[in-house]
Amino acid sequence: MGGESEKWALMVTGRTPTNIAVIKYWGKRDETLILPINDSISVTLDPDHLCTTTTVSVSPSFDQDRMWLNGKEISLSVGEFQSCLREIRSRATDFEDKKKGIKITKDDWQKLHLHIASYNNFPTAAGLASSAAGLACLVFSLAKLMNVKEDYGQLSAIARQGSGSACRSLYGGFVKWIMGKEGDGSDSIAVQLADENHWDELVIIIAVVSARQKETSSTSGMRDTVETSLLIQHRAPKRIIQMEDAIKNRDFPSFARLACADSNQFHAVCLDTYPPIFYMNDTSHRIISCVEKWNRAEGTPQVAYTFDAGPNAVLVARNRKTAALLLQRLLFHFPPQSDTNLDSYVIGDKTILQDVGVQDMKDVEALTPPPEIKDYIPTQKSKGDVSYFICTRPGRGPVVLSDESQALLDPVTGLPK
Amino acid sequence: MGGESEKWALMVTGRTPTNIAVIKYWGKRDETLILPINDSISVTLDPDHLCTTTTVSVSPSFDQDRMWLNGKEISLSVGEFQSCLREIRSRATDFEDKKKGIKITKDDWQKLHLHIASYNNFPTAAGLASSAAGLACLVFSLAKLMNVKEDYGQLSAIARQGSGSACRSLYGGFVKWIMGKEGDGSDSIAVQLADENHWDELVIIIAVVSARQKETSSTSGMRDTVETSLLIQHRAPKRIIQMEDAIKNRDFPSFARLACADSNQFHAVCLDTYPPIFYMNDTSHRIISCVEKWNRAEGTPQVAYTFDAGPNAVLVARNRKTAALLLQRLLFHFPPQSDTNLDSYVIGDKTILQDVGVQDMKDVEALTPPPEIKDYIPTQKSKGDVSYFICTRPGRGPVVLSDESQALLDPVTGLPK
């Protein structure tokens, strides 16, 4: 171990995107290794709007592993962190920084303690895949720090053991998690189907829906489904190949039909679970109705929807023009509460709001019913059903932030800034 | 044709119950004959609380077929009425009332016109199977009037052509609709599994849930499901035999598990339909959660739930004591709006309300959270989510009302009273 005074600290800051499945992962064949019962496909979301930033630091002056999430210290003793730490540590290799006079051998990494600080630029546990981005970022940043030589596929298999869908956050663009066959999970890895530039027309709008009820955690939910649903075994496996083709060919109608049908089928097997699981609520249903009516009126899909284990809608518009028309419809049906600032109601890429021509609440109130609504009843509007909208797009994979000012830990104290 | 002055009118008044499926009918293999893709099982509800009364009258002075529903004239030209009228007329036999001097031959029935008046003692089209009771009552009353010799099974096959589930309203107690195999539908009939006295401990509470959205009609809904759902073909067929056994043995835990699972699976295939169909809403979900929590806390099912093509919950309690505990919970979670009279909020068999010890709104407000609720948050109460509750029980099949004062048509004018 190097450094004359043992006062050195080595630090890496990584940034990792979140992802949204368009062919859902639901059900494990191995609970410990987190091995799924089917392949899944996701779109990586632009980290400018939804990402986790994690700084990992190692120093001989640290006397235990510690972690802070969004500034608050949390326990590292839970299984998912422990699996990832153990797996990464076992793959650490010799590191040397001659300039700083630091040398860490493979064996040193087993003894040195870590400080980890993680920050989500979006609400944690709001059903926006914060654990996927978080675990992926932890694995990515630790791998960089510890000079791990494994490729991203192998890293994805480690992230997978932290949180299943985390494995899909190791790449940008479109990602497939191959379920694999091996008992040890070595072939249950994520691969990139296409990068974020392949289909850059797409625009994604997330409706963060206000939930009145506590939700079933996805971990216990999928366990119950596997144990009790008679329909789960009949989920359509062909959709994976069809979705791969749709992505490859930038075939939006097929992409939309497959994504919507798979989301609905996922929620159907949740309902077929005993006791039944409801993730979507009335607001989710109304968002679907709004999109379905519009798609039908246009004769071909303009927007795809997909819902994870919660009521939030993730809406994929075929292009910017469609996204503006979608946002118009969403603001018409789900206006903000009177005391809400429009600026905090539509976040992320606000340029889409400009395309809509909506600048303030007066403009929202002046919106007229979309042409596909024949029998509009004003009482159907309900303020407050949506908390806010996030405008984003498919985005890039993990990156190392080399600018030390973006680190979340103080290089001297090793504590959160 | 008899009657010296042709001024005579012959009249029959029938009363037919509604029914609720505990193994659902969803999907037709023949749209015209209304032949289902699976067997179904229902409980007949007590006609004292939910029934249709129909008076059918024939007279040579009537110059056309006419019908009134709840006092309002409606068109008889729709297909479902026409099928039933045609089928019954073709089975009419000679009739003679020597006292009144009326004689009608088989051939006369083809020429004579009918007046029909029908009345539901519950809201029509509120998702309470009004069409099932209505069509069954039409067929039953006409068969009595026209001296049709066919047995109830054969009559059920006629009622089936009016509205599929109507065939199950021709018997009391527990009824099975056998899907049949024949192309002409002759073996797609209803049979009684057990009469209403077989399991008379059961108490049924219906929560009529306020709906904000227009619902998909069951006719178009089941067509869409058959055409687009990949899961519909995998609905569990074994449940029919298991449910027959549960009913035969009065095995409430099995009955409840099967009824709940089948209801959930039916709504799952609706969700797997494209575009997806949502019949249950947030209030329906909350009622399920309330029942599931209680059942789990008790270790064995106290109450079964089942939902048809709408948000209303039909809850079957194992006995009167359980029904009182259920009503207590329902009133606690879903109190009436302040301006609602308790007397109009709990209708049907009001003696259950007495068992609960609730006499007025003050008593409702004084209800405490049930013991299985550990984390009760007062804001979860929402007044107005349920329109009203109907307390009822399994009931008898169709009857002829011989008391002429109960007829809906004036014997002299042939018009609604």
Coordinates of N, CA and C in Angstrom, one line a residue, chain A residues 212-214 230-232 234-236 239 256-257 260-261 264-265 267-269 271-276 278 280-286 288-289 292-293 295-296 301 305 375 379-382 385, chain B residues 212-214 230-232 234-236 239 256-257 260-261 264-265 267-269 271-276 278 280-286 288-289 292-293 295-296 301 305 375 379-382 385:
Chain A
R212 N -52.3 7.2 -4.0 CA -52.9 7.3 -2.7 C -52.6 6.1 -1.8
Q213 N -52.3 5.0 -2.4 CA -52.0 3.8 -1.6 C -50.6 3.4 -1.6
K214 N -50.2 2.7 -0.6 CA -48.9 2.1 -0.5 C -48.8 1.0 -1.6
L230 N -51.5 -18.3 -12.6 CA -51.6 -19.4 -13.6 C -51.2 -18.9 -15.0
L231 N -51.3 -17.5 -15.2 CA -51.1 -17.0 -16.5 C -49.7 -16.6 -16.8
I232 N -48.8 -16.4 -15.7 CA -47.5 -15.9 -15.9 C -46.7 -16.8 -16.9
H234 N -47.6 -18.1 -19.5 CA -48.1 -17.9 -20.9 C -47.8 -16.5 -21.4
R235 N -46.9 -15.7 -20.7 CA -46.5 -14.4 -21.3 C -45.9 -14.7 -22.6
A236 N -46.1 -13.7 -23.5 CA -45.7 -13.9 -24.9 C -44.2 -13.8 -25.1
R239 N -42.4 -11.7 -28.2 CA -42.3 -10.3 -28.3 C -40.9 -9.8 -28.3
A256 N -44.6 0.5 -30.7 CA -45.7 1.0 -29.8 C -46.6 -0.2 -29.4
R257 N -47.0 -0.9 -30.5 CA -47.9 -2.0 -30.2 C -47.3 -3.1 -29.2
C260 N -46.9 -1.4 -25.6 CA -48.2 -1.3 -24.9 C -48.8 -2.7 -24.5
A261 N -48.7 -3.6 -25.4 CA -49.3 -4.9 -25.1 C -48.5 -5.6 -24.0
N264 N -49.4 -4.0 -20.7 CA -50.7 -4.4 -20.2 C -50.7 -5.9 -19.8
Q265 N -49.9 -6.7 -20.4 CA -49.9 -8.1 -20.1 C -49.1 -8.3 -18.7
H267 N -49.2 -6.1 -16.3 CA -50.2 -5.7 -15.2 C -51.3 -6.8 -15.1
A268 N -51.6 -7.5 -16.2 CA -52.6 -8.5 -16.2 C -52.1 -9.7 -15.3
V269 N -50.8 -10.1 -15.4 CA -50.3 -11.2 -14.6 C -50.3 -10.7 -13.1
L271 N -52.5 -8.8 -11.8 CA -53.9 -8.9 -11.3 C -54.3 -10.4 -11.1
D272 N -53.6 -11.3 -11.9 CA -53.9 -12.7 -11.8 C -53.1 -13.3 -10.6
T273 N -52.4 -12.5 -9.9 CA -51.6 -13.0 -8.7 C -52.5 -13.1 -7.5
Y274 N -52.2 -13.9 -6.6 CA -53.0 -14.0 -5.4 C -52.2 -13.7 -4.1
P275 N -52.6 -12.7 -3.3 CA -53.7 -11.7 -3.6 C -53.3 -10.8 -4.8
P276 N -54.3 -10.3 -5.5 CA -54.0 -9.5 -6.7 C -53.2 -8.2 -6.4
F278 N -52.2 -4.4 -7.7 CA -52.6 -3.3 -8.6 C -51.5 -2.3 -8.6
M280 N -51.3 0.0 -11.4 CA -51.9 1.2 -12.1 C -53.1 1.6 -11.3
N281 N -53.4 2.9 -11.3 CA -54.6 3.4 -10.7 C -55.5 4.1 -11.7
D282 N -56.5 4.8 -11.2 CA -57.5 5.4 -12.2 C -56.8 6.4 -13.1
T283 N -55.8 7.1 -12.5 CA -55.1 8.1 -13.4 C -54.3 7.4 -14.5
S284 N -53.6 6.3 -14.1 CA -52.9 5.5 -15.1 C -53.9 5.1 -16.2
H285 N -55.1 4.6 -15.8 CA -56.1 4.2 -16.8 C -56.5 5.3 -17.7
R286 N -56.7 6.5 -17.1 CA -57.1 7.6 -17.9 C -56.0 8.0 -18.9
I288 N -53.9 6.0 -20.3 CA -53.9 5.0 -21.4 C -55.1 5.3 -22.3
S289 N -56.3 5.6 -21.7 CA -57.4 5.9 -22.6 C -57.2 7.1 -23.5
E292 N -54.8 5.8 -26.2 CA -55.4 4.9 -27.1 C -56.4 5.6 -28.1
K293 N -57.2 6.5 -27.5 CA -58.1 7.3 -28.3 C -57.4 8.1 -29.4
N295 N -54.3 7.5 -30.6 CA -53.7 6.6 -31.6 C -54.7 6.0 -32.6
R296 N -55.9 5.7 -32.1 CA -56.9 5.2 -32.9 C -57.4 6.2 -33.9
P301 N -50.1 4.3 -34.4 CA -49.7 4.8 -33.1 C -48.8 6.0 -33.2
Y305 N -47.1 3.6 -24.5 CA -47.1 3.8 -23.1 C -46.6 2.5 -22.4
D375 N -66.9 13.6 -26.8 CA -67.9 13.7 -25.8 C -67.3 14.3 -24.5
T379 N -66.1 18.1 -16.2 CA -65.8 17.6 -14.9 C -64.7 16.5 -14.9
Q380 N -64.4 16.0 -16.1 CA -63.4 14.9 -16.1 C -62.0 15.4 -15.8
K381 N -61.8 16.7 -15.9 CA -60.5 17.2 -15.6 C -60.2 17.0 -14.1
S382 N -59.1 16.6 -13.7 CA -58.9 16.6 -12.3 C -57.4 17.0 -12.0
D385 N -53.9 15.0 -10.0 CA -53.8 13.5 -10.2 C -52.4 13.2 -10.7
Chain B
R212 N -66.6 7.1 -12.6 CA -66.3 8.4 -13.2 C -66.3 8.3 -14.8
Q213 N -65.9 7.1 -15.2 CA -65.8 6.9 -16.7 C -66.8 6.0 -17.3
K214 N -67.1 6.2 -18.5 CA -68.0 5.4 -19.3 C -67.3 4.0 -19.4
L230 N -53.8 -12.7 -25.6 CA -53.0 -14.0 -25.8 C -53.3 -14.9 -24.6
L231 N -53.8 -14.3 -23.5 CA -53.9 -15.0 -22.2 C -55.3 -15.7 -22.1
I232 N -56.3 -15.2 -22.8 CA -57.6 -15.7 -22.6 C -57.7 -17.2 -22.8
H234 N -55.8 -19.3 -21.9 CA -55.2 -20.1 -20.8 C -55.9 -19.9 -19.5
R235 N -57.2 -19.4 -19.5 CA -58.0 -19.3 -18.3 C -58.2 -20.7 -17.8
A236 N -58.2 -20.7 -16.4 CA -58.1 -22.0 -15.8 C -59.4 -22.8 -15.9
R239 N -61.3 -24.8 -12.7 CA -62.0 -24.2 -11.7 C -63.5 -24.5 -11.6
A256 N -64.4 -19.3 -1.8 CA -63.9 -17.9 -1.8 C -62.6 -17.9 -2.6
R257 N -61.7 -18.8 -2.4 CA -60.5 -18.7 -3.2 C -60.7 -18.8 -4.7
C260 N -62.6 -15.5 -6.0 CA -61.7 -14.3 -6.1 C -60.7 -14.5 -7.2
A261 N -60.1 -15.7 -7.3 CA -59.1 -15.9 -8.3 C -59.7 -15.8 -9.7
N264 N -60.4 -12.2 -10.5 CA -59.1 -11.5 -10.8 C -58.6 -11.9 -12.2
Q265 N -58.7 -13.2 -12.5 CA -58.2 -13.6 -13.8 C -59.1 -13.1 -14.9
H267 N -60.5 -10.1 -14.9 CA -60.1 -8.8 -15.1 C -58.6 -8.7 -15.7
A268 N -57.9 -9.7 -15.4 CA -56.5 -9.8 -16.0 C -56.6 -10.0 -17.5
V269 N -57.5 -10.8 -18.0 CA -57.6 -11.0 -19.5 C -58.2 -9.7 -20.1
L271 N -57.5 -6.8 -19.1 CA -56.3 -5.9 -19.2 C -55.3 -6.3 -20.3
D272 N -55.3 -7.6 -20.6 CA -54.5 -8.2 -21.6 C -55.1 -8.0 -23.0
T273 N -56.3 -7.4 -23.1 CA -57.0 -7.1 -24.3 C -56.4 -5.8 -24.9
Y274 N -56.5 -5.7 -26.3 CA -56.0 -4.5 -26.9 C -57.1 -3.8 -27.7
P275 N -57.4 -2.6 -27.4 CA -56.9 -1.8 -26.3 C -57.4 -2.4 -24.9
P276 N -56.6 -2.1 -23.9 CA -57.0 -2.8 -22.6 C -58.3 -2.3 -22.0
F278 N -60.5 -1.7 -18.6 CA -60.5 -1.6 -17.1 C -61.9 -1.5 -16.6
M280 N -62.6 -2.5 -13.2 CA -62.4 -2.1 -11.8 C -61.7 -0.8 -11.7
N281 N -62.1 0.0 -10.7 CA -61.4 1.3 -10.5 C -60.7 1.3 -9.1
D282 N -60.2 2.5 -8.7 CA -59.5 2.5 -7.4 C -60.3 2.1 -6.2
T283 N -61.6 2.4 -6.3 CA -62.5 2.0 -5.2 C -62.6 0.5 -5.2
S284 N -62.8 -0.1 -6.3 CA -62.8 -1.6 -6.4 C -61.6 -2.2 -5.8
H285 N -60.4 -1.6 -6.2 CA -59.1 -2.1 -5.6 C -59.1 -2.0 -4.1
R286 N -59.6 -0.9 -3.6 CA -59.6 -0.7 -2.1 C -60.5 -1.7 -1.4
I288 N -61.1 -4.7 -2.5 CA -60.3 -6.0 -2.5 C -59.3 -6.0 -1.4
S289 N -58.5 -4.9 -1.3 CA -57.5 -4.8 -0.3 C -58.1 -5.0 1.1
E292 N -59.0 -8.7 1.4 CA -57.8 -9.5 1.5 C -57.0 -9.4 2.8
K293 N -56.9 -8.2 3.3 CA -56.3 -8.0 4.6 C -57.0 -8.7 5.7
N295 N -59.2 -11.3 5.4 CA -59.1 -12.7 5.2 C -57.7 -13.3 5.7
R296 N -56.7 -12.5 5.4 CA -55.3 -13.0 5.8 C -55.2 -12.9 7.3
P301 N -60.5 -17.6 4.6 CA -61.4 -16.6 4.0 C -62.8 -16.4 4.8
Y305 N -64.9 -12.1 -3.0 CA -65.4 -10.9 -3.8 C -65.4 -11.4 -5.2
D375 N -51.9 0.3 10.1 CA -51.3 1.6 9.8 C -52.4 2.5 9.2
T379 N -57.0 10.0 6.4 CA -57.3 10.6 5.1 C -57.7 9.6 4.0
Q380 N -57.5 8.3 4.4 CA -57.8 7.2 3.4 C -59.3 7.1 3.2
K381 N -60.1 7.6 4.2 CA -61.6 7.5 4.1 C -62.0 8.4 2.9
S382 N -62.9 7.9 2.1 CA -63.4 8.8 1.1 C -64.8 8.6 0.9
D385 N -67.3 7.4 -2.6 CA -66.8 6.5 -3.6 C -67.7 5.3 -3.8

